[in-house]
Short mmCIF file of C-alpha atoms and ligand atoms in Angstrom, two decimals:
data_model
loop_
_atom_site.label_atom_id
_atom_site.label_comp_id
_atom_site.label_asym_id
_atom_site.label_seq_id
_atom_site.Cartn_x
_atom_site.Cartn_y
_atom_site.Cartn_z
CA UNK A 1 -109.80 -53.57 -26.06
CA UNK A 2 -106.06 -52.97 -26.36
CA UNK A 3 -103.79 -55.79 -25.29
CA UNK A 4 -100.06 -56.29 -25.61
CA UNK A 5 -100.42 -57.99 -29.00
CA UNK A 6 -102.78 -55.42 -30.53
CA UNK A 7 -99.86 -53.62 -32.19
CA UNK A 8 -96.56 -54.88 -33.49
CA UNK A 9 -93.48 -53.91 -35.43
CA UNK A 10 -92.55 -56.48 -38.05
CA UNK A 11 -88.85 -56.98 -38.71
CA UNK A 12 -87.94 -58.37 -42.10
CA UNK A 13 -84.69 -60.29 -41.75
CA UNK A 14 -82.12 -60.09 -44.53
CA UNK A 15 -79.62 -62.15 -42.51
CA UNK A 16 -77.92 -59.50 -40.39
CA UNK A 17 -76.18 -60.58 -37.19
CA UNK A 18 -78.05 -57.69 -35.53
CA UNK A 19 -81.63 -58.68 -36.47
CA UNK A 20 -82.51 -60.08 -33.06
CA UNK A 21 -81.03 -56.98 -31.48
CA UNK A 22 -83.43 -54.78 -33.48
CA UNK A 23 -86.35 -56.87 -32.21
CA UNK A 24 -85.15 -56.61 -28.62
CA UNK A 25 -84.69 -52.84 -28.83
CA UNK A 26 -88.27 -52.42 -30.08
CA UNK A 27 -89.53 -54.52 -27.18
CA UNK A 28 -87.47 -52.43 -24.75
CA UNK A 29 -89.59 -49.55 -26.03
CA UNK A 30 -92.67 -51.45 -24.85
CA UNK A 31 -93.84 -52.66 -28.27
CA UNK A 32 -94.18 -56.27 -29.43
CA UNK A 33 -91.91 -57.12 -32.38
CA UNK A 34 -91.75 -60.15 -34.60
CA UNK A 35 -89.03 -61.35 -37.00
CA UNK A 36 -89.81 -62.85 -40.38
CA UNK A 37 -87.26 -63.97 -42.98
CA UNK A 38 -87.47 -61.95 -46.26
CA UNK A 39 -88.08 -65.23 -48.13
CA UNK A 40 -90.42 -66.88 -45.60
CA UNK A 41 -92.59 -69.38 -47.48
CA UNK A 42 -95.64 -68.68 -45.38
CA UNK A 43 -96.68 -65.44 -43.86
CA UNK A 44 -97.29 -66.48 -40.26
CA UNK A 45 -97.87 -63.02 -38.93
CA UNK A 46 -101.27 -61.32 -38.52
CA UNK A 47 -100.74 -58.35 -40.81
CA UNK A 48 -103.68 -56.34 -39.52
CA UNK A 49 -101.78 -55.60 -36.29
CA UNK A 50 -98.59 -54.33 -37.94
CA UNK A 51 -97.98 -50.65 -37.20
CA UNK A 52 -94.56 -50.41 -38.82
CA UNK A 53 -91.88 -52.45 -40.59
CA UNK A 54 -88.12 -52.45 -40.06
CA UNK A 55 -85.92 -53.95 -42.78
CA UNK A 56 -82.72 -55.39 -41.31
CA UNK A 57 -79.19 -55.29 -42.63
CA UNK A 58 -77.69 -58.27 -44.37
CA UNK A 59 -74.54 -59.68 -45.94
CA UNK A 60 -75.70 -59.62 -49.60
CA UNK A 61 -75.54 -56.86 -52.20
CA UNK A 62 -78.65 -55.41 -53.88
CA UNK A 63 -76.52 -55.00 -57.00
CA UNK A 64 -76.43 -58.76 -57.52
CA UNK A 65 -79.57 -58.64 -59.66
CA UNK A 66 -82.20 -61.34 -59.38
CA UNK A 67 -80.35 -63.35 -56.75
CA UNK A 68 -80.32 -60.42 -54.28
CA UNK A 69 -82.86 -60.63 -51.43
CA UNK A 70 -85.91 -58.43 -52.09
CA UNK A 71 -88.39 -56.63 -49.87
CA UNK A 72 -91.53 -58.83 -49.91
CA UNK A 73 -94.40 -57.18 -51.85
CA UNK A 74 -96.88 -57.32 -48.99
CA UNK A 75 -94.73 -54.87 -47.02
CA UNK A 76 -95.64 -52.00 -49.34
CA UNK A 77 -99.34 -52.85 -49.37
CA UNK A 78 -99.56 -52.55 -45.57
CA UNK A 79 -99.44 -48.78 -45.85
CA UNK A 80 -97.47 -48.39 -42.61
CA UNK A 81 -94.14 -46.59 -42.00
CA UNK A 82 -90.99 -48.46 -43.08
CA UNK A 83 -87.44 -48.08 -41.77
CA UNK A 84 -84.59 -49.71 -43.69
CA UNK A 85 -81.29 -50.26 -41.91
CA UNK A 86 -78.09 -50.77 -43.96
CA UNK A 87 -79.05 -53.44 -46.55
CA UNK A 88 -82.68 -52.52 -45.80
CA UNK A 89 -81.99 -48.92 -46.83
CA UNK A 90 -80.23 -50.03 -50.00
CA UNK A 91 -83.14 -52.31 -50.88
CA UNK A 92 -85.54 -49.36 -50.49
CA UNK A 93 -83.32 -47.20 -52.68
CA UNK A 94 -83.29 -49.82 -55.38
CA UNK A 95 -87.01 -50.52 -55.18
CA UNK A 96 -87.88 -46.83 -55.74
CA UNK A 97 -85.37 -46.20 -58.54
CA UNK A 98 -82.39 -44.81 -56.62
CA UNK A 99 -78.82 -45.99 -57.17
CA UNK A 100 -76.64 -48.25 -55.02
CA UNK A 101 -72.91 -48.56 -55.57
CA UNK A 102 -71.19 -51.81 -54.78
CA UNK A 103 -67.83 -51.90 -53.07
CA UNK A 104 -65.49 -54.60 -51.80
CA UNK A 105 -64.10 -52.19 -49.27
CA UNK A 106 -66.04 -52.27 -46.01
CA UNK A 107 -66.48 -49.25 -43.78
CA UNK A 108 -66.55 -50.75 -40.32
CA UNK A 109 -66.57 -49.03 -36.94
CA UNK A 110 -67.35 -45.64 -35.44
CA UNK A 111 -68.33 -42.77 -37.73
CA UNK A 112 -69.44 -39.19 -37.32
CA UNK A 113 -72.65 -38.48 -39.19
CA UNK A 114 -73.66 -34.94 -40.05
CA UNK A 115 -77.38 -34.23 -39.94
CA UNK A 116 -78.79 -32.72 -43.15
CA UNK A 117 -82.22 -31.02 -43.17
CA UNK A 118 -84.91 -31.45 -40.58
CA UNK A 119 -86.10 -34.98 -40.26
CA UNK A 120 -88.86 -36.80 -38.44
CA UNK A 121 -86.54 -39.66 -37.62
CA UNK A 122 -83.52 -37.80 -36.27
CA UNK A 123 -85.53 -34.77 -35.03
CA UNK A 124 -83.87 -33.18 -32.01
CA UNK A 125 -81.11 -35.76 -31.63
CA UNK A 126 -77.41 -34.96 -31.73
CA UNK A 127 -74.25 -35.89 -29.85
CA UNK A 128 -72.23 -32.77 -30.55
CA UNK A 129 -71.85 -29.79 -32.81
CA UNK A 130 -68.87 -29.30 -35.13
CA UNK A 131 -66.93 -26.09 -35.92
CA UNK A 132 -69.47 -24.96 -38.49
CA UNK A 133 -72.26 -25.51 -35.91
CA UNK A 134 -73.58 -28.58 -37.71
CA UNK A 135 -75.12 -31.28 -35.58
CA UNK A 136 -73.20 -34.54 -35.39
CA UNK A 137 -74.27 -38.06 -34.39
CA UNK A 138 -71.74 -40.68 -33.24
CA UNK A 139 -72.77 -43.89 -34.97
CA UNK A 140 -71.71 -47.44 -35.80
CA UNK A 141 -71.21 -48.31 -39.47
CA UNK A 142 -70.69 -51.72 -41.01
CA UNK A 143 -71.18 -51.77 -44.77
CA UNK A 144 -69.59 -52.16 -48.17
CA UNK A 145 -72.31 -50.94 -50.57
CA UNK A 146 -73.89 -47.50 -50.27
CA UNK A 147 -76.70 -45.44 -51.75
CA UNK A 148 -75.23 -42.86 -54.18
CA UNK A 149 -78.50 -41.43 -55.53
CA UNK A 150 -81.67 -41.23 -53.45
CA UNK A 151 -84.94 -42.06 -55.23
CA UNK A 152 -87.30 -39.21 -56.24
CA UNK A 153 -89.30 -37.94 -53.34
CA UNK A 154 -86.58 -38.96 -50.81
CA UNK A 155 -84.35 -36.35 -49.20
CA UNK A 156 -80.98 -36.95 -47.61
CA UNK A 157 -81.08 -36.54 -43.82
CA UNK A 158 -77.54 -37.57 -42.85
CA UNK A 159 -74.09 -37.86 -44.41
CA UNK A 160 -70.47 -38.71 -43.70
CA UNK A 161 -67.38 -37.77 -45.72
CA UNK A 162 -67.25 -41.20 -47.34
CA UNK A 163 -71.00 -41.87 -47.51
CA UNK A 164 -72.87 -38.86 -48.79
CA UNK A 165 -76.31 -40.39 -48.24
CA UNK A 166 -76.07 -42.02 -44.80
CA UNK A 167 -79.80 -41.57 -44.22
CA UNK A 168 -82.88 -40.57 -46.22
CA UNK A 169 -86.59 -40.16 -45.76
CA UNK A 170 -89.76 -39.62 -47.71
CA UNK A 171 -92.34 -37.85 -45.58
CA UNK A 172 -95.08 -38.57 -48.14
CA UNK A 173 -94.42 -42.28 -48.28
CA UNK A 174 -93.45 -42.49 -44.60
CA UNK A 175 -90.34 -44.47 -45.59
CA UNK A 176 -86.94 -43.98 -43.94
CA UNK A 177 -83.44 -45.39 -44.41
CA UNK A 178 -80.26 -45.39 -42.32
CA UNK A 179 -76.88 -46.64 -43.50
CA UNK A 180 -75.65 -46.94 -39.91
CA UNK A 181 -76.96 -49.22 -37.16
CA UNK A 182 -79.24 -47.58 -34.57
CA UNK A 183 -79.80 -50.95 -32.82
CA UNK A 184 -76.23 -51.29 -31.49
CA UNK A 185 -75.23 -49.42 -28.35
CA UNK A 186 -72.18 -47.91 -30.09
CA UNK A 187 -74.64 -45.60 -31.88
CA UNK A 188 -75.16 -43.30 -28.93
CA UNK A 189 -78.59 -41.97 -29.91
CA UNK A 190 -79.65 -45.29 -31.45
CA UNK A 191 -82.29 -46.07 -28.84
CA UNK A 192 -83.87 -42.62 -29.31
CA UNK A 193 -83.82 -42.92 -33.10
CA UNK A 194 -85.72 -46.21 -32.84
CA UNK A 195 -88.03 -44.60 -30.31
CA UNK A 196 -88.83 -41.81 -32.81
CA UNK A 197 -89.69 -44.41 -35.39
CA UNK A 198 -91.75 -46.69 -33.16
CA UNK A 199 -93.62 -44.22 -30.98
CA UNK A 200 -93.70 -40.97 -32.97
CA UNK A 201 -93.83 -42.19 -36.56
CA UNK A 202 -95.66 -45.53 -36.10
CA UNK A 203 -97.74 -44.19 -33.21
CA UNK A 204 -97.30 -47.26 -30.98
CA UNK A 205 -97.95 -47.07 -27.26
CA UNK A 206 -96.17 -48.87 -24.43
CA UNK A 207 -98.16 -52.07 -23.97
CA UNK A 208 -95.41 -54.71 -23.86
CA UNK A 209 -94.43 -54.70 -20.17
CA UNK A 210 -93.35 -57.57 -17.88
CA UNK A 211 -96.54 -57.36 -15.79
CA UNK A 212 -98.74 -57.42 -18.91
CA UNK A 213 -96.77 -60.37 -20.36
CA UNK A 214 -97.27 -62.39 -17.16
CA UNK A 215 -101.01 -61.58 -16.94
CA UNK A 216 -101.53 -62.44 -20.57
CA UNK A 217 -99.71 -65.78 -20.30
CA UNK A 218 -101.55 -66.73 -17.13
CA UNK A 219 -104.86 -66.12 -18.89
CA UNK A 220 -103.80 -68.05 -22.00
CA UNK A 221 -102.47 -71.03 -20.03
CA UNK A 222 -105.61 -71.17 -17.89
CA UNK A 223 -107.91 -71.16 -20.89
CA UNK A 224 -105.80 -73.78 -22.75
CA UNK A 225 -105.34 -76.18 -19.85
CA UNK A 226 -108.62 -75.89 -17.96
CA UNK A 227 -108.61 -78.36 -15.06
CA UNK A 228 -106.16 -80.80 -16.66
CA UNK A 229 -102.64 -81.69 -15.52
CA UNK A 230 -99.39 -80.37 -16.99
CA UNK A 231 -96.02 -82.09 -16.85
CA UNK A 232 -92.73 -80.16 -16.92
CA UNK A 233 -89.17 -81.46 -17.14
CA UNK A 234 -87.43 -79.12 -14.71
CA UNK A 235 -83.69 -78.81 -15.29
CA UNK A 236 -82.92 -75.92 -12.96
CA UNK A 237 -81.85 -73.79 -15.95
CA UNK A 238 -83.35 -70.33 -16.45
CA UNK A 239 -86.01 -71.21 -19.02
CA UNK A 240 -87.57 -74.26 -17.37
CA UNK A 241 -87.39 -72.48 -13.98
CA UNK A 242 -89.35 -69.51 -15.29
CA UNK A 243 -91.91 -71.84 -16.91
CA UNK A 244 -92.32 -73.59 -13.54
CA UNK A 245 -92.87 -70.31 -11.68
CA UNK A 246 -95.29 -69.02 -14.32
CA UNK A 247 -97.35 -72.21 -14.49
CA UNK A 248 -97.41 -72.43 -10.74
CA UNK A 249 -99.01 -68.96 -10.72
CA UNK A 250 -101.45 -69.96 -13.46
CA UNK A 251 -102.54 -73.46 -12.48
CA UNK A 252 -101.02 -74.26 -9.05
CA UNK A 253 -101.30 -77.93 -8.17
CA UNK A 254 -102.15 -79.02 -11.70
CA UNK A 255 -98.44 -78.58 -12.51
CA UNK A 256 -96.18 -81.56 -11.88
CA UNK A 257 -92.44 -81.14 -12.38
CA UNK A 258 -90.01 -83.97 -12.89
CA UNK A 259 -86.40 -83.27 -12.00
CA UNK A 260 -83.98 -85.94 -13.17
CA UNK A 261 -80.71 -86.15 -11.24
CA UNK A 262 -78.51 -87.89 -13.81
CA UNK A 263 -75.24 -87.75 -11.88
CA UNK A 264 -73.94 -85.14 -14.33
CA UNK A 265 -75.12 -82.08 -12.44
CA UNK A 266 -73.04 -79.43 -10.70
CA UNK A 267 -72.26 -79.61 -6.98
CA UNK A 268 -75.40 -79.48 -4.79
CA UNK A 269 -77.56 -78.70 -7.83
CA UNK A 270 -80.27 -81.26 -7.04
CA UNK A 271 -80.63 -79.96 -3.49
CA UNK A 272 -80.78 -76.35 -4.69
CA UNK A 273 -83.53 -77.11 -7.16
CA UNK A 274 -85.59 -78.93 -4.53
CA UNK A 275 -85.06 -76.13 -2.02
CA UNK A 276 -86.06 -73.40 -4.45
CA UNK A 277 -89.03 -75.02 -6.17
CA UNK A 278 -90.46 -77.59 -3.80
CA UNK A 279 -89.76 -75.85 -0.49
CA UNK A 280 -89.78 -72.11 -1.24
CA UNK A 281 -92.36 -71.98 -4.02
CA UNK A 282 -94.44 -74.97 -2.97
CA UNK A 283 -94.34 -76.50 -6.45
CA UNK A 284 -94.97 -80.22 -7.01
CA UNK A 285 -91.50 -81.59 -7.87
CA UNK A 286 -90.67 -85.27 -8.25
CA UNK A 287 -86.93 -85.83 -7.89
CA UNK A 288 -85.75 -88.91 -9.74
CA UNK A 289 -82.36 -90.24 -8.70
CA UNK A 290 -81.08 -91.84 -11.87
CA UNK A 291 -77.32 -91.41 -11.46
CA UNK A 292 -76.57 -95.10 -11.67
CA UNK A 293 -78.64 -95.61 -14.78
CA UNK A 294 -76.95 -92.76 -16.68
CA UNK A 295 -73.41 -93.70 -15.64
CA UNK A 296 -73.97 -97.33 -16.60
CA UNK A 297 -75.28 -96.24 -19.99
CA UNK A 298 -72.16 -94.12 -20.54
CA UNK A 299 -69.68 -96.73 -19.40
CA UNK A 300 -66.92 -97.34 -21.96
CA UNK A 301 -68.17 -94.58 -24.33
CA UNK A 302 -65.70 -91.83 -25.23
CA UNK A 303 -67.06 -90.23 -28.41
CA UNK A 304 -68.83 -86.88 -27.70
CA UNK A 305 -71.77 -87.23 -30.08
CA UNK A 306 -72.39 -90.79 -28.94
CA UNK A 307 -72.37 -89.61 -25.32
CA UNK A 308 -74.87 -86.84 -26.15
CA UNK A 309 -77.19 -89.34 -27.80
CA UNK A 310 -77.01 -91.81 -24.91
CA UNK A 311 -77.72 -89.09 -22.35
CA UNK A 312 -80.65 -87.78 -24.43
CA UNK A 313 -82.12 -91.26 -24.86
CA UNK A 314 -81.76 -92.14 -21.18
CA UNK A 315 -83.40 -88.88 -20.22
CA UNK A 316 -86.43 -89.74 -22.34
CA UNK A 317 -86.63 -93.25 -20.89
CA UNK A 318 -86.55 -91.97 -17.32
CA UNK A 319 -88.98 -89.17 -18.04
CA UNK A 320 -91.47 -91.44 -19.80
CA UNK A 321 -91.28 -93.99 -17.01
CA UNK A 322 -92.03 -91.33 -14.38
CA UNK A 323 -94.80 -89.69 -16.36
CA UNK A 324 -96.54 -92.98 -17.07
CA UNK A 325 -96.76 -93.48 -13.30
CA UNK A 326 -98.69 -90.24 -13.04
CA UNK A 327 -101.62 -91.27 -15.21
CA UNK A 328 -103.96 -88.56 -16.45
CA UNK A 329 -101.51 -85.91 -17.69
CA UNK A 330 -102.54 -84.25 -20.98
CA UNK A 331 -100.08 -81.39 -21.44
CA UNK A 332 -96.32 -81.12 -21.60
CA UNK A 333 -94.75 -77.74 -20.77
CA UNK A 334 -91.52 -76.67 -22.44
CA UNK A 335 -89.15 -73.75 -22.00
CA UNK A 336 -88.91 -72.96 -25.72
CA UNK A 337 -87.94 -69.31 -26.19
CA UNK A 338 -88.22 -67.00 -29.23
CA UNK A 339 -84.64 -67.48 -30.54
CA UNK A 340 -85.36 -71.29 -30.64
CA UNK A 341 -88.43 -70.56 -32.77
CA UNK A 342 -86.44 -68.30 -35.10
CA UNK A 343 -83.65 -70.90 -35.33
CA UNK A 344 -85.98 -73.73 -36.22
CA UNK A 345 -87.58 -71.54 -38.89
CA UNK A 346 -84.01 -70.98 -40.18
CA UNK A 347 -83.36 -74.72 -40.07
CA UNK A 348 -86.45 -75.33 -42.23
CA UNK A 349 -85.11 -73.04 -44.96
CA UNK A 350 -81.79 -74.90 -44.73
CA UNK A 351 -79.83 -71.89 -43.45
CA UNK A 352 -78.74 -73.31 -40.11
CA UNK A 353 -75.37 -74.98 -39.84
CA UNK A 354 -74.95 -77.76 -37.29
CA UNK A 355 -71.58 -78.13 -35.52
CA UNK A 356 -72.81 -80.19 -32.55
CA UNK A 357 -76.10 -82.00 -32.22
CA UNK A 358 -77.40 -79.62 -29.58
CA UNK A 359 -79.68 -82.34 -28.57
CA UNK A 360 -81.66 -80.40 -26.07
CA UNK A 361 -81.88 -83.08 -23.43
CA UNK A 362 -85.50 -82.92 -22.48
CA UNK A 363 -86.67 -83.03 -26.10
CA UNK A 364 -89.35 -85.70 -25.88
CA UNK A 365 -90.59 -88.17 -28.48
CA UNK A 366 -93.74 -87.58 -30.51
CA UNK A 367 -95.33 -90.79 -29.24
CA UNK A 368 -95.94 -89.18 -25.87
CA UNK A 369 -98.88 -87.45 -27.56
CA UNK A 370 -99.07 -84.71 -25.00
CA UNK A 371 -100.22 -81.30 -26.10
CA UNK A 372 -97.51 -78.63 -25.71
CA UNK A 373 -97.64 -75.59 -23.43
CA UNK A 374 -94.86 -73.16 -24.35
CA UNK A 375 -95.47 -69.91 -22.48
CA UNK A 376 -92.06 -68.36 -23.29
CA UNK A 377 -92.04 -68.92 -27.00
CA UNK A 378 -92.53 -65.25 -27.85
CA UNK A 379 -89.82 -64.05 -25.46
CA UNK A 380 -86.12 -63.26 -25.71
CA UNK A 381 -83.78 -64.46 -22.95
CA UNK A 382 -83.55 -61.06 -21.28
CA UNK A 383 -87.35 -60.84 -21.18
CA UNK A 384 -87.51 -64.35 -19.68
CA UNK A 385 -85.12 -63.19 -16.97
CA UNK A 386 -87.11 -60.05 -16.23
CA UNK A 387 -90.37 -61.93 -15.79
CA UNK A 388 -88.57 -64.63 -13.75
CA UNK A 389 -87.53 -61.99 -11.21
CA UNK A 390 -91.05 -60.56 -11.21
CA UNK A 391 -92.41 -64.03 -10.47
CA UNK A 392 -90.21 -64.26 -7.38
CA UNK A 393 -87.28 -66.38 -8.57
CA UNK A 394 -83.91 -65.58 -7.01
CA UNK A 395 -81.23 -63.67 -8.94
CA UNK A 396 -79.04 -66.74 -8.52
CA UNK A 397 -81.43 -68.83 -10.65
CA UNK A 398 -82.39 -66.11 -13.09
CA UNK A 399 -78.86 -64.92 -13.90
CA UNK A 400 -77.07 -68.23 -13.82
CA UNK A 401 -74.91 -69.18 -16.75
CA UNK A 402 -76.32 -71.64 -19.29
CA UNK A 403 -75.62 -75.30 -18.58
CA UNK A 404 -75.76 -77.78 -21.47
CA UNK A 405 -78.40 -80.51 -21.39
CA UNK A 406 -75.77 -83.31 -21.27
CA UNK A 407 -74.22 -81.51 -18.30
CA UNK A 408 -70.83 -82.68 -17.03
CA UNK A 409 -71.13 -85.48 -19.59
CA UNK A 410 -69.56 -83.16 -22.19
CA UNK A 411 -67.16 -81.55 -19.72
CA UNK A 412 -65.44 -84.81 -18.83
CA UNK A 413 -63.42 -85.51 -21.94
CA UNK A 414 -63.77 -89.06 -23.16
CA UNK A 415 -65.23 -91.71 -20.90
CA UNK A 416 -67.41 -90.54 -18.02
CA UNK A 417 -66.98 -92.14 -14.58
CA UNK A 418 -68.39 -91.32 -11.19
CA UNK A 419 -64.90 -90.58 -9.88
CA UNK A 420 -64.20 -88.06 -12.67
CA UNK A 421 -67.61 -86.44 -12.18
CA UNK A 422 -66.96 -86.01 -8.44
CA UNK A 423 -63.55 -84.40 -9.03
CA UNK A 424 -64.97 -82.08 -11.69
CA UNK A 425 -67.90 -81.05 -9.48
CA UNK A 426 -65.49 -79.98 -6.71
CA UNK A 427 -63.18 -78.06 -9.06
CA UNK A 428 -66.08 -76.35 -10.81
CA UNK A 429 -67.57 -75.29 -7.46
CA UNK A 430 -64.28 -73.64 -6.41
CA UNK A 431 -64.03 -71.76 -9.73
CA UNK A 432 -67.65 -70.55 -9.62
CA UNK A 433 -67.36 -69.55 -5.95
CA UNK A 434 -64.29 -67.40 -6.71
CA UNK A 435 -65.94 -65.87 -9.79
CA UNK A 436 -68.94 -64.91 -7.70
CA UNK A 437 -66.84 -63.54 -4.86
CA UNK A 438 -64.96 -61.21 -7.22
CA UNK A 439 -67.86 -60.04 -9.38
CA UNK A 440 -66.45 -61.85 -12.42
CA UNK A 441 -69.40 -64.27 -12.63
CA UNK A 442 -71.70 -61.49 -13.83
CA UNK A 443 -69.06 -60.13 -16.18
CA UNK A 444 -68.70 -63.46 -18.01
CA UNK A 445 -71.37 -65.16 -20.08
CA UNK A 446 -70.43 -68.72 -19.23
CA UNK A 447 -67.71 -70.21 -17.04
CA UNK A 448 -66.95 -73.75 -15.96
CA UNK A 449 -64.27 -76.35 -15.29
CA UNK A 450 -63.40 -79.25 -17.57
CA UNK A 451 -61.92 -82.61 -16.58
CA UNK A 452 -58.96 -83.69 -18.72
CA UNK A 453 -58.22 -87.39 -18.42
CA UNK A 454 -54.44 -87.06 -18.52
CA UNK A 455 -52.08 -87.40 -15.60
CA UNK A 456 -49.42 -84.88 -14.73
CA UNK A 457 -46.69 -84.74 -12.09
CA UNK A 458 -46.80 -82.17 -9.31
CA UNK A 459 -45.30 -81.61 -5.89
CA UNK A 460 -47.57 -80.82 -2.98
CA UNK A 461 -45.93 -80.37 0.43
CA UNK A 462 -42.98 -82.75 0.36
CA UNK A 463 -44.72 -85.35 -1.73
CA UNK A 464 -44.91 -86.15 -5.40
CA UNK A 465 -48.36 -86.08 -6.91
CA UNK A 466 -49.25 -87.79 -10.19
CA UNK A 467 -52.86 -86.85 -10.83
CA UNK A 468 -55.43 -85.35 -13.20
CA UNK A 469 -55.61 -81.99 -15.01
CA UNK A 470 -58.46 -79.47 -14.75
CA UNK A 471 -59.09 -76.91 -17.50
CA UNK A 472 -60.85 -73.63 -16.72
CA UNK A 473 -63.02 -71.95 -19.34
CA UNK A 474 -64.69 -68.53 -19.13
CA UNK A 475 -66.11 -66.69 -22.12
CA UNK A 476 -67.71 -63.41 -23.08
CA UNK A 477 -70.37 -63.59 -25.75
CA UNK A 478 -73.66 -62.03 -26.78
CA UNK A 479 -75.20 -64.82 -28.81
CA UNK A 480 -73.08 -67.92 -27.99
CA UNK A 481 -72.40 -68.26 -31.73
CA UNK A 482 -69.09 -66.44 -31.37
CA UNK A 483 -67.18 -65.93 -28.13
CA UNK A 484 -63.83 -64.85 -26.75
CA UNK A 485 -62.13 -66.05 -23.63
CA UNK A 486 -62.67 -63.73 -20.67
CA UNK A 487 -59.60 -61.70 -19.64
CA UNK A 488 -59.58 -63.00 -16.07
CA UNK A 489 -56.76 -61.42 -14.02
CA UNK A 490 -53.66 -63.53 -13.61
CA UNK A 491 -53.67 -63.40 -9.81
CA UNK A 492 -57.30 -64.48 -9.79
CA UNK A 493 -56.49 -67.52 -11.94
CA UNK A 494 -53.51 -68.30 -9.74
CA UNK A 495 -55.71 -68.24 -6.64
CA UNK A 496 -58.31 -70.56 -8.23
CA UNK A 497 -55.56 -72.91 -9.38
CA UNK A 498 -53.96 -73.04 -5.91
CA UNK A 499 -57.28 -73.66 -4.24
CA UNK A 500 -58.21 -76.47 -6.63
CA UNK A 501 -54.85 -78.25 -6.27
CA UNK A 502 -54.73 -77.80 -2.50
CA UNK A 503 -58.34 -78.75 -1.84
CA UNK A 504 -58.72 -81.62 -4.31
CA UNK A 505 -56.04 -84.31 -3.86
CA UNK A 506 -56.91 -85.91 -7.23
CA UNK A 507 -55.80 -82.83 -9.20
CA UNK A 508 -52.18 -81.91 -9.84
CA UNK A 509 -52.48 -79.15 -12.43
CA UNK A 510 -54.82 -76.41 -13.66
CA UNK A 511 -54.83 -74.68 -17.07
CA UNK A 512 -56.81 -71.74 -18.49
CA UNK A 513 -58.31 -72.06 -21.98
CA UNK A 514 -57.77 -68.92 -24.07
CA UNK A 515 -59.29 -70.12 -27.34
CA UNK A 516 -61.93 -68.05 -29.11
CA UNK A 517 -65.01 -69.39 -30.86
CA UNK A 518 -64.49 -69.83 -33.76
CA UNK A 519 -62.20 -71.69 -34.29
CA UNK A 520 -62.81 -73.46 -30.94
CA UNK A 521 -66.27 -73.94 -29.41
CA UNK A 522 -67.36 -72.96 -25.92
CA UNK A 523 -67.67 -76.50 -24.56
CA UNK A 524 -64.71 -78.82 -25.05
CA UNK A 525 -66.78 -81.58 -26.64
P1 XMP B 601 -70.64 -74.63 -28.14
O1 XMP B 601 -69.84 -75.61 -27.36
O2 XMP B 601 -71.35 -75.25 -29.31
O3 XMP B 601 -71.79 -74.14 -27.14
O4 XMP B 601 -69.86 -73.42 -28.53
C1 XMP B 601 -72.68 -73.06 -27.35
C2 XMP B 601 -73.68 -73.06 -26.21
O5 XMP B 601 -74.49 -74.25 -26.28
C3 XMP B 601 -74.35 -75.02 -25.09
N1 XMP B 601 -74.31 -76.44 -25.49
C4 XMP B 601 -75.36 -77.29 -25.37
N2 XMP B 601 -76.60 -77.11 -24.87
N3 XMP B 601 -77.12 -79.38 -25.31
C5 XMP B 601 -77.47 -78.17 -24.83
O6 XMP B 601 -78.61 -78.03 -24.35
C6 XMP B 601 -75.87 -79.64 -25.84
O7 XMP B 601 -75.58 -80.74 -26.27
C7 XMP B 601 -74.95 -78.53 -25.86
N4 XMP B 601 -73.68 -78.39 -26.28
C8 XMP B 601 -73.30 -77.11 -26.05
C9 XMP B 601 -73.05 -74.55 -24.47
O8 XMP B 601 -73.03 -74.78 -23.07
C10 XMP B 601 -73.04 -73.08 -24.84
O9 XMP B 601 -73.86 -72.32 -23.96
#
C-alpha cells in the first residue's frame, strides 16, 4: 500500500544556504524529501524508497582536487534520476569527465538564460522570447566556477552570454544539471522546473499532504504510546502548541501538559495559553506559577549566558517536580522539528558554530528516563504551521513570532527584576498591538521590545521625567541566521514611541534598533 513515505527525493547537501529551500520546494510538490550531508558517516536513509536525488549547491570548488566534496558513490548505484544544482552540476561534470573552470569572480543575481535544444527538464517552460525568437528563462545565478565542457553523452540545454553551459542533461543516464537556482523564487519558472524533475522525470505522485501527515502521525503515536501517559512541556510557542493539538487528537486524556509561568512571559501570555488549550481544546494543562522562584534565582545576575543557564536549570527543576507528582508517565513529547535534526547532525560533524548557548529551555535531563515522542521531527516550520491550522489552532498561535526559551530574561539587559519585567511587558504589548493593527506583524519575522537599564531625562506635560529606556527591535529574515532590521515607517515608530512614553510612566525614551545580523544578533543578549 502506498503511504506518504513510500517515495522520497534525497537531497545531498554540499553546504549551500539554499539546501533546506530545495527540500521544502519538493515537499510543496507533495513529495517527501530528506537531506543528507555529502560526507554523512552513516547512511540513515532507506535507499529503497528513493525515487530521485538532488545535489545541492555549495561554497567549495570541484577544482580543489581531493579536498573538494564528492558525490557519494551510492548515489550512482541507486539507478534513479539525478539533478545537480550549481556545485551539484559541477560535481556531475567532473565525475563524468567534463571540465570545470574555476573563477574568483562571482556571477550573482538575475540572469537571462537561453534554452538550447529540447529538454525533459525545461520542456515547455519559458518566460519570454527574444528578438531571434529564442525562448528565455529569467533565473537567479550565484556562482564562481562553471562547466566549460560537458561530459560525453550530455547535451547543453541552457546558456547565458557569460556561462555557455548553464544547464545540461543526459537522457540515457537520466542525469541533469543546472548552473542557476530553481529553488529560489527569483527564478520565475523554478517551481515548474522542479516539478518536471520530481513528477515527470522521477515519476513521484502527490502523497505528502497535510491531511496525510496528520493521519500518519496519529497512527504512529497511538501505536507507540498505547494506553500510557505522555508529558509535554507546553510553552505556547508554535511547535509545542502543534504537538499538543496533535497528541490531543491522537491520545486525548493520556496527554498531560505542564505550562510553567516563570515571570518572564509576555503580557497575558499565561492566560492566553490556558484559554486556548485548557478551555477551547479541552486539553489537560497544569499551570505552574513559578515567577517567584525564577526571579529569586536570577537576583543579582547580569551576565547573559549565566542568566540563560539559571533559567534553563530552574525550568528543569520545576518541570521534574511537577512530573514526579504525576506518577506513571512513561513518555515525554517534544516539539523538535526537522531543521533541529539537521542542525544537530551538523553539530556532530563539527560544522555548527555556536554564538549563544541556545539552551532550548525545556531541554530535559537524561535521568528522567522517559521515552521521547517527537511527532514533528520530519517537518519544516511552514509544514508545522499548516498542520497546526488544520488541527484547529488559531492563526494567532500558529503565526506568532518566535519567542526565546529564556523569554524576557534575555530582553532585560543585565539584572532581571520584577519591576523591569512589568515595564517591558507593557511596552512590548503596545508595540505588538500597533504592529498587528497596521499589518506589519505579518510582514516582520520577529519583533519585540527590550528593556535598557539606563535612565534618561524627558519632559511629560509640565514635569521632568527621569526614567528608563525601551529599545524596539523588528527584523526580516528567512532562516534567523542572518537578518536585517525591518523598514518600519517613521510615523509608525513615532506613534509607538508616543504611546509607550504616555502610557507607561516608568519610561522616558524609546529607540529603534537598526542593526543587521551579522554583525549584531536578533536578541540583545
Ligand atoms: P539571535 O539572538 O541568536 O537569535 O540572533 C536567533 C533566534 O533564536 C532565538 N533565541 C533563542 N531561542 N533560547 C531559545 O530557545 C535562547 O536562548 C535563544 N536566544 C535567541 C531568537 O529569539 C531568534 O529567534
